[in-house]
Coordinates of C-alpha atoms in Angstrom, one line a residue:
X1 CA -24.8 -83.2 7.9
X2 CA -21.8 -84.0 10.2
X3 CA -20.3 -87.7 8.7
X4 CA -21.7 -89.6 11.6
X5 CA -25.4 -88.1 11.7
X6 CA -25.4 -89.1 8.8
X7 CA -24.0 -92.7 8.4
X8 CA -26.3 -92.9 11.6
X9 CA -29.2 -92.0 9.6
X10 CA -28.6 -95.0 6.9
X11 CA -27.9 -97.4 9.5
X12 CA -31.7 -96.5 10.4
X13 CA -32.7 -96.6 7.2
X14 CA -31.9 -99.4 7.0
X15 CA -3.4 -106.5 -1.5
X16 CA -2.9 -103.1 -1.3
X17 CA -4.8 -100.5 -3.4
X18 CA -1.5 -98.0 -5.9
X19 CA -2.2 -94.4 -5.9
X20 CA -0.6 -91.2 -5.9
X21 CA 1.6 -89.5 -3.3
X22 CA -1.1 -87.8 -0.4
X23 CA 0.2 -85.2 1.5
X24 CA 1.7 -86.0 5.1
X25 CA -0.9 -83.2 6.9
X26 CA -3.9 -85.6 5.7
X27 CA -1.9 -89.2 6.1
X28 CA -3.9 -90.1 9.6
X29 CA -7.3 -90.1 10.4
X30 CA -8.6 -86.2 11.5
X31 CA -9.4 -85.3 14.8
X32 CA -13.2 -85.0 14.5
X33 CA -13.0 -88.8 13.7
X34 CA -10.2 -89.9 15.7
X35 CA -11.8 -92.6 18.4
X36 CA -15.3 -93.5 16.2
X37 CA -13.1 -95.4 13.5
X38 CA -13.8 -99.9 14.4
X39 CA -11.3 -101.9 13.0
X40 CA -13.1 -104.0 10.7
X41 CA -11.6 -108.1 10.6
X42 CA -11.0 -109.1 6.6
X43 CA -12.6 -112.5 7.3
X44 CA -15.9 -110.9 8.4
X45 CA -15.7 -108.8 4.9
X46 CA -14.7 -111.7 3.0
X47 CA -17.6 -114.2 4.4
X48 CA -20.2 -112.3 4.2
X49 CA -19.2 -111.1 0.3
X50 CA -19.6 -115.3 0.4
X51 CA -22.6 -116.3 1.7
X52 CA -25.3 -116.8 -1.0
X53 CA -27.9 -114.1 -2.2
X54 CA -30.4 -116.0 -3.9
X55 CA -32.6 -117.6 -2.0
X56 CA -33.6 -120.3 -3.2
X57 CA -36.8 -121.9 -0.9
X58 CA -39.5 -120.0 -3.5
X59 CA -37.9 -122.2 -6.5
X60 CA -38.6 -125.6 -5.4
X61 CA -37.6 -126.9 -9.0
X62 CA -34.6 -126.1 -11.4
X63 CA -35.1 -123.6 -14.1
X64 CA -33.6 -124.9 -16.5
X65 CA -32.4 -121.8 -18.9
X66 CA -33.7 -122.3 -22.7
X67 CA -33.2 -118.8 -24.3
X68 CA -31.6 -115.2 -24.0
X69 CA -31.9 -113.0 -25.9
X70 CA -31.1 -108.9 -27.0
X71 CA -33.8 -106.7 -28.3
X72 CA -33.8 -103.4 -29.7
X73 CA -36.8 -101.3 -30.1
X74 CA -35.8 -97.7 -31.1
X75 CA -33.4 -96.6 -28.6
X76 CA -33.9 -99.1 -26.2
X77 CA -32.7 -102.7 -25.3
X78 CA -34.7 -105.7 -23.8
X79 CA -33.2 -108.7 -22.3
X80 CA -36.0 -111.8 -22.6
X81 CA -35.2 -114.9 -20.6
X82 CA -37.1 -118.1 -21.6
X83 CA -37.0 -120.9 -19.2
X84 CA -37.5 -124.7 -20.9
X85 CA -41.0 -124.9 -18.9
X86 CA -41.9 -122.0 -20.8
X87 CA -41.5 -118.8 -18.3
X88 CA -40.6 -115.8 -19.4
X89 CA -38.7 -112.5 -17.8
X90 CA -38.0 -109.8 -19.3
X91 CA -36.0 -106.9 -18.7
X92 CA -34.5 -103.7 -19.7
X93 CA -30.8 -102.9 -20.5
X94 CA -28.7 -100.1 -20.1
X95 CA -29.4 -98.3 -23.9
X96 CA -26.1 -96.4 -23.9
X97 CA -23.8 -99.0 -23.0
X98 CA -24.9 -101.6 -24.9
X99 CA -25.5 -100.0 -28.2
X100 CA -21.5 -99.9 -27.9
X101 CA -21.2 -103.0 -26.3
X102 CA -23.9 -105.5 -28.2
X103 CA -21.5 -108.1 -29.2
X104 CA -20.3 -108.8 -25.6
X105 CA -23.5 -109.2 -25.1
X106 CA -24.4 -111.9 -27.4
X107 CA -20.9 -113.8 -28.0
X108 CA -19.3 -114.0 -24.5
X109 CA -22.3 -113.5 -22.0
X110 CA -25.1 -115.1 -22.9
X111 CA -23.8 -118.5 -24.2
X112 CA -22.4 -119.0 -21.0
X113 CA -25.9 -119.2 -19.2
X114 CA -27.7 -121.3 -21.5
X115 CA -28.6 -124.4 -20.4
X116 CA -28.2 -123.6 -17.2
X117 CA -30.1 -123.9 -13.8
X118 CA -31.3 -119.8 -12.7
X119 CA -31.8 -121.0 -9.5
X120 CA -27.5 -120.6 -9.0
X121 CA -27.7 -117.4 -10.5
X122 CA -24.8 -116.2 -7.8
X123 CA -22.2 -119.2 -8.8
X124 CA -23.2 -118.3 -12.4
X125 CA -22.5 -114.6 -11.9
X126 CA -19.4 -115.6 -10.5
X127 CA -19.3 -118.4 -13.4
X128 CA -19.1 -115.9 -16.4
X129 CA -16.4 -113.9 -15.1
X130 CA -14.2 -116.3 -15.1
X131 CA -15.2 -118.8 -17.7
X132 CA -13.3 -118.1 -21.8
X133 CA -11.0 -115.8 -19.9
X134 CA -14.1 -113.5 -19.6
X135 CA -12.0 -111.4 -16.9
X136 CA -9.8 -109.9 -18.9
X137 CA -12.6 -107.9 -19.9
X138 CA -13.8 -107.2 -16.8
X139 CA -15.2 -103.4 -16.7
X140 CA -18.4 -101.3 -17.8
X141 CA -18.6 -103.5 -21.1
X142 CA -18.3 -107.0 -19.3
X143 CA -20.5 -106.1 -16.6
X144 CA -23.0 -104.0 -18.2
X145 CA -24.1 -107.3 -20.2
X146 CA -24.0 -109.5 -17.5
X147 CA -26.4 -107.1 -15.3
X148 CA -29.0 -106.7 -18.1
X149 CA -29.3 -110.9 -18.4
X150 CA -29.6 -110.6 -14.7
X151 CA -32.3 -108.9 -14.4
X152 CA -34.2 -110.7 -16.7
X153 CA -33.6 -114.1 -14.7
X154 CA -34.4 -112.5 -11.4
X155 CA -37.5 -111.3 -13.2
X156 CA -37.8 -115.1 -14.4
X157 CA -37.5 -116.0 -11.4
X158 CA -39.7 -113.8 -9.5
X159 CA -42.9 -115.2 -12.4
X160 CA -42.1 -118.5 -11.1
X161 CA -42.0 -117.4 -7.4
X162 CA -45.2 -115.5 -7.7
X163 CA -42.8 -112.8 -6.0
X164 CA -41.4 -109.4 -5.9
X165 CA -37.3 -110.4 -6.4
X166 CA -36.5 -108.8 -3.7
X167 CA -38.3 -111.4 -1.5
X168 CA -35.9 -113.4 -3.3
X169 CA -33.0 -111.4 -2.9
X170 CA -33.2 -111.7 1.8
X171 CA -36.7 -110.6 2.0
X172 CA -38.8 -106.7 1.0
X173 CA -38.5 -104.5 4.4
X174 CA -39.5 -101.6 2.4
X175 CA -42.5 -100.5 0.3
X176 CA -41.6 -97.3 -0.8
X177 CA -38.4 -95.1 -1.0
X178 CA -37.4 -91.5 -0.3
X179 CA -35.4 -90.5 -3.3
X180 CA -33.4 -88.1 -4.6
X181 CA -34.0 -85.8 -7.3
X182 CA -30.4 -85.9 -9.2
X183 CA -29.5 -83.0 -12.2
X184 CA -26.7 -84.1 -14.5
X185 CA -26.1 -80.4 -15.7
X186 CA -23.1 -78.8 -15.9
X187 CA -21.4 -75.6 -17.3
X188 CA -25.0 -73.6 -16.8
X189 CA -25.0 -70.2 -14.2
X190 CA -25.7 -71.2 -10.3
X191 CA -29.2 -69.2 -10.9
X192 CA -29.6 -71.3 -13.8
X193 CA -29.0 -75.1 -11.5
X194 CA -31.4 -73.6 -9.0
X195 CA -34.4 -73.0 -11.1
X196 CA -33.7 -76.1 -12.7
X197 CA -33.4 -78.3 -9.3
X198 CA -36.4 -76.1 -8.0
X199 CA -38.2 -77.7 -11.4
X200 CA -37.2 -81.5 -9.8
X201 CA -38.3 -80.7 -7.1
X202 CA -41.4 -79.4 -7.9
X203 CA -42.1 -82.3 -10.4
X204 CA -41.3 -85.1 -7.8
X205 CA -41.9 -84.1 -4.5
X206 CA -38.1 -85.0 -3.3
X207 CA -36.7 -84.0 -0.2
X208 CA -33.2 -84.2 -1.2
X209 CA -31.4 -83.2 -4.2
X210 CA -28.0 -83.9 -6.2
X211 CA -26.3 -81.5 -8.8
X212 CA -23.1 -81.3 -10.4
X213 CA -19.9 -79.6 -9.4
X214 CA -15.9 -79.3 -11.7
X215 CA -16.3 -79.9 -15.1
X216 CA -15.7 -83.9 -15.3
X217 CA -12.7 -85.3 -14.7
X218 CA -11.1 -81.7 -14.4
X219 CA -11.4 -78.2 -13.3
X220 CA -11.0 -74.7 -14.4
X221 CA -11.5 -71.5 -13.1
X222 CA -14.6 -71.0 -14.6
X223 CA -15.9 -74.3 -12.9
X224 CA -14.6 -73.8 -9.8
X225 CA -16.3 -70.0 -9.3
X226 CA -19.2 -72.0 -10.4
X227 CA -19.4 -74.4 -7.6
X228 CA -17.7 -71.8 -4.9
X229 CA -21.6 -69.5 -6.1
X230 CA -23.3 -72.7 -6.2
X231 CA -22.9 -74.8 -2.9
X232 CA -24.6 -72.2 -0.9
X233 CA -27.1 -70.6 -3.5
X234 CA -28.4 -73.9 -3.0
X235 CA -28.6 -74.1 0.7
X236 CA -30.0 -70.6 1.1
X237 CA -33.0 -71.6 -1.7
X238 CA -33.8 -74.6 -0.4
X239 CA -33.0 -74.1 3.7
X240 CA -32.2 -76.3 6.2
X241 CA -34.8 -79.0 5.6
X242 CA -33.2 -80.5 2.3
X243 CA -30.8 -83.0 2.3
X244 CA -28.3 -81.7 -0.3
X245 CA -25.6 -83.7 -2.1
X246 CA -22.8 -82.9 -4.7
X247 CA -21.1 -85.2 -7.6
X248 CA -18.1 -83.8 -8.6
X249 CA -17.2 -87.1 -10.7
X250 CA -13.9 -87.5 -10.3
X251 CA -13.0 -83.2 -11.0
X252 CA -10.3 -82.2 -8.1
X253 CA -7.0 -82.8 -7.3
X254 CA -6.9 -83.5 -3.3
X255 CA -6.3 -79.8 -2.4
X256 CA -9.5 -78.5 -4.2
X257 CA -11.8 -81.1 -3.1
X258 CA -10.5 -80.2 0.5
X259 CA -11.0 -76.4 -0.5
X260 CA -14.3 -77.2 -1.8
X261 CA -15.8 -79.8 0.5
X262 CA -14.6 -77.5 3.5
X263 CA -17.1 -74.9 1.9
X264 CA -19.7 -78.1 1.6
X265 CA -19.8 -78.4 4.8
X266 CA -20.2 -74.8 6.0
X267 CA -23.4 -75.2 4.2
X268 CA -24.2 -78.9 5.6
X269 CA -24.1 -80.7 2.9
X270 CA -24.8 -84.4 2.8
X271 CA -22.4 -86.3 1.0
X272 CA -19.5 -85.5 -1.1
X273 CA -19.0 -88.2 -4.0
X274 CA -15.8 -88.9 -5.6
X275 CA -13.7 -85.9 -5.4
X276 CA -10.5 -87.1 -7.0
X277 CA -11.3 -89.2 -10.1
X278 CA -12.4 -92.6 -8.8
X279 CA -9.0 -94.6 -9.2
X280 CA -7.3 -92.9 -6.9
X281 CA -7.8 -94.7 -4.1
X282 CA -5.7 -93.0 -1.6
X283 CA -6.4 -89.9 -1.9
X284 CA -9.9 -90.4 -2.3
X285 CA -9.2 -91.8 1.6
X286 CA -7.4 -89.3 2.8
X287 CA -9.7 -86.7 1.8
X288 CA -12.5 -89.0 3.7
X289 CA -10.3 -88.5 6.6
X290 CA -9.5 -84.7 6.3
X291 CA -13.2 -83.8 5.9
X292 CA -15.5 -83.9 8.0
X293 CA -18.6 -84.2 5.2
X294 CA -18.9 -87.4 4.1
X295 CA -17.3 -88.6 0.9
X296 CA -19.2 -90.9 -1.6
X297 CA -17.6 -92.9 -3.7
X298 CA -17.6 -96.5 -6.0
X299 CA -19.6 -95.7 -9.1
X300 CA -17.2 -97.0 -12.2
X301 CA -15.6 -99.9 -9.6
X302 CA -15.8 -102.9 -11.5
X303 CA -14.1 -105.1 -8.7
X304 CA -15.7 -106.4 -5.3
X305 CA -12.0 -106.9 -4.0
X306 CA -11.1 -103.5 -4.0
X307 CA -14.6 -102.8 -2.9
X308 CA -13.4 -104.8 0.0
X309 CA -10.6 -102.5 0.7
X310 CA -11.9 -99.6 0.1
X311 CA -14.4 -100.8 3.1
X312 CA -11.8 -101.9 5.3
X313 CA -9.7 -99.2 5.1
X314 CA -12.5 -96.5 5.2
X315 CA -11.7 -95.0 1.9
X316 CA -15.2 -93.9 1.5
X317 CA -18.3 -93.2 4.4
X318 CA -20.7 -93.6 1.4
X319 CA -20.5 -96.7 -0.4
X320 CA -21.9 -96.6 -4.5
X321 CA -21.7 -99.6 -6.1
X322 CA -23.5 -98.8 -9.7
X323 CA -25.7 -101.7 -10.2
X324 CA -25.6 -101.9 -14.2
X325 CA -21.5 -101.1 -13.9
X326 CA -20.7 -103.5 -11.3
X327 CA -22.9 -106.4 -12.7
X328 CA -26.0 -106.6 -11.1
X329 CA -27.9 -106.6 -8.1
X330 CA -26.3 -109.9 -6.4
X331 CA -22.7 -108.1 -6.6
X332 CA -24.0 -105.5 -5.4
X333 CA -25.6 -106.9 -1.9
X334 CA -22.3 -108.3 -1.9
X335 CA -20.9 -105.1 -1.1
X336 CA -24.0 -103.6 1.1
X337 CA -23.2 -107.2 3.1
X338 CA -19.9 -106.2 3.3
X339 CA -20.1 -101.5 4.2
X340 CA -22.7 -103.6 6.5
X341 CA -20.4 -105.1 9.3
X342 CA -18.4 -101.6 8.8
X343 CA -21.3 -99.4 9.4
X344 CA -21.3 -97.7 6.3
X345 CA -24.0 -97.0 3.9
X346 CA -24.5 -98.5 0.6
X347 CA -26.0 -96.2 -1.4
X348 CA -26.4 -97.5 -5.1
X349 CA -26.0 -94.8 -7.9
X350 CA -28.1 -94.8 -10.9
X351 CA -27.5 -95.2 -14.7
X352 CA -30.1 -93.3 -16.5
X353 CA -32.5 -94.7 -19.0
X354 CA -34.0 -98.3 -19.2
X355 CA -35.6 -99.1 -15.5
X356 CA -32.5 -98.2 -13.7
X357 CA -34.8 -96.2 -10.9
X358 CA -36.8 -100.1 -10.9
X359 CA -33.7 -101.5 -10.2
X360 CA -32.4 -98.7 -7.8
X361 CA -35.9 -99.3 -5.2
X362 CA -35.5 -102.9 -5.5
X363 CA -32.3 -103.0 -4.1
X364 CA -33.2 -100.4 -1.6
X365 CA -36.2 -102.7 -0.4
X366 CA -34.7 -105.7 0.2
X367 CA -31.1 -104.0 1.8
X368 CA -31.1 -102.4 5.5
X369 CA -28.3 -100.3 5.2
X370 CA -29.3 -98.5 1.8
X371 CA -29.6 -95.4 3.0
X372 CA -31.4 -92.7 4.0
X373 CA -32.5 -91.5 0.3
X374 CA -32.3 -93.3 -3.1
X375 CA -30.8 -91.4 -6.8
X376 CA -33.9 -91.1 -9.1
X377 CA -33.2 -89.4 -12.3
X378 CA -37.0 -89.7 -13.4
X379 CA -38.8 -92.5 -15.5
X380 CA -37.5 -93.1 -19.6
X381 CA -40.6 -91.9 -21.3
X382 CA -40.1 -94.1 -24.4
X383 CA -39.6 -97.0 -22.1
X384 CA -43.7 -98.1 -22.4
X385 CA -43.8 -99.4 -18.7
X386 CA -46.7 -100.2 -16.5
X387 CA -47.3 -101.7 -12.9
X388 CA -50.5 -102.7 -11.4
X389 CA -48.9 -102.0 -7.5
X390 CA -47.2 -98.8 -8.5
X391 CA -47.1 -94.8 -10.4
X392 CA -43.5 -95.8 -11.1
X393 CA -42.7 -92.1 -10.5
X394 CA -41.8 -90.2 -7.4
X395 CA -44.5 -88.5 -5.6
X396 CA -43.8 -86.0 -2.1
X397 CA -40.4 -87.4 -2.8
X398 CA -41.1 -91.1 -2.2
X399 CA -41.4 -94.2 -4.8
X400 CA -43.2 -97.3 -4.6
X401 CA -41.4 -100.1 -5.4
X402 CA -43.8 -102.6 -7.7
X403 CA -44.8 -105.8 -5.3
X404 CA -46.0 -107.8 -7.9
X405 CA -43.9 -110.8 -9.5
X406 CA -40.5 -110.2 -10.9
X407 CA -39.5 -106.6 -11.5
X408 CA -43.7 -106.1 -11.2
X409 CA -44.1 -104.5 -14.2
X410 CA -45.4 -105.0 -17.5
X411 CA -43.6 -103.9 -21.2
X412 CA -45.7 -103.1 -23.4
X413 CA -46.1 -106.1 -25.3
X414 CA -47.1 -104.0 -28.5
X415 CA -43.5 -102.4 -28.3
X416 CA -42.2 -105.7 -26.9
X417 CA -43.8 -107.5 -30.3
X418 CA -42.1 -104.7 -32.9
X419 CA -39.0 -105.3 -31.3
X420 CA -35.9 -106.8 -33.6
X421 CA -33.6 -109.6 -31.8
X422 CA -29.6 -108.6 -32.1
X423 CA -27.9 -111.3 -33.3

């Protein structure tokens, strides 16, 4: 699948950056995209990112935040938001990250929100970043707690307005989303990975898959042999109808990324995620310019300004904020709006665990340029959750977005009652 084809599918489905020297041969956009690049007005990107995301028309009275609690239940972390009127919102945080960063949640993030009107959530997300010099903590340890609070507050607001959160974030346009089933394996044989991918497809009926390349932020002879064997084997195994994605997690240098990317292009893969380390912005841009296959990135990004650079400079072809790592739905929708101006899909990265798959589904329900497939790693069976409007599982390659109020799910009350408050 050529880059411009993928970008068209995505549209239908809905200060400088420092870097190492880039080879001169890659300094200009390759001939396959000559004449197709549209100059993006930075002022339009700034305006799009600054526009309000949360719709207040469904919320006519103040929703004063009385408390925000972090609950520990087994390996799960829950966030419970209460208003002074007695309404309750409940969401699941990122379990692996909050296991380490809960002091930031309790000491630096939640005190800022308590006593404020949750209808001002756009401004609150920006305000907590500046309060008490929290900007110095920017990155995954800070934004995951913020995202966890935001999810609970959106559930609270949705419960009050009696609408799904997609209707509070621009309006629901999709009731179900197509998924790509992602494997997290590295180091196994190509044959073993194929067998695992076949199992994932059989479980979900997915028409799209993703596997991993390299050795995570490095590569060696063994990982490269695996990569060069696995890429063609996925295509011959699954056939031309399967959309196949691959994620290098920043494993390559530019030369190796170009070599691997050419093989991916030859076998019609859908996109090439994080070919070089995520903060090698100029190198990523050079690879995106040189390869016909779309290059995806943004999973590790924490800066709205750097996303703006990536979009303005066409540093990637598929924009991928992580809904947890980047600080939640509102910030990620700001990125999507900028990407839409540049004609790019904004297909979020999904962190595993908790309700990550659910947050991606709600995002895709209301973001027009979310791309043709959304990442799905399966539901977390250690979190007892149900919905009256969705099975919360991918069936025939599609996940139904809950249409009930807020997140549209119920976390088992007995499970919540047994949880302890993290102080």
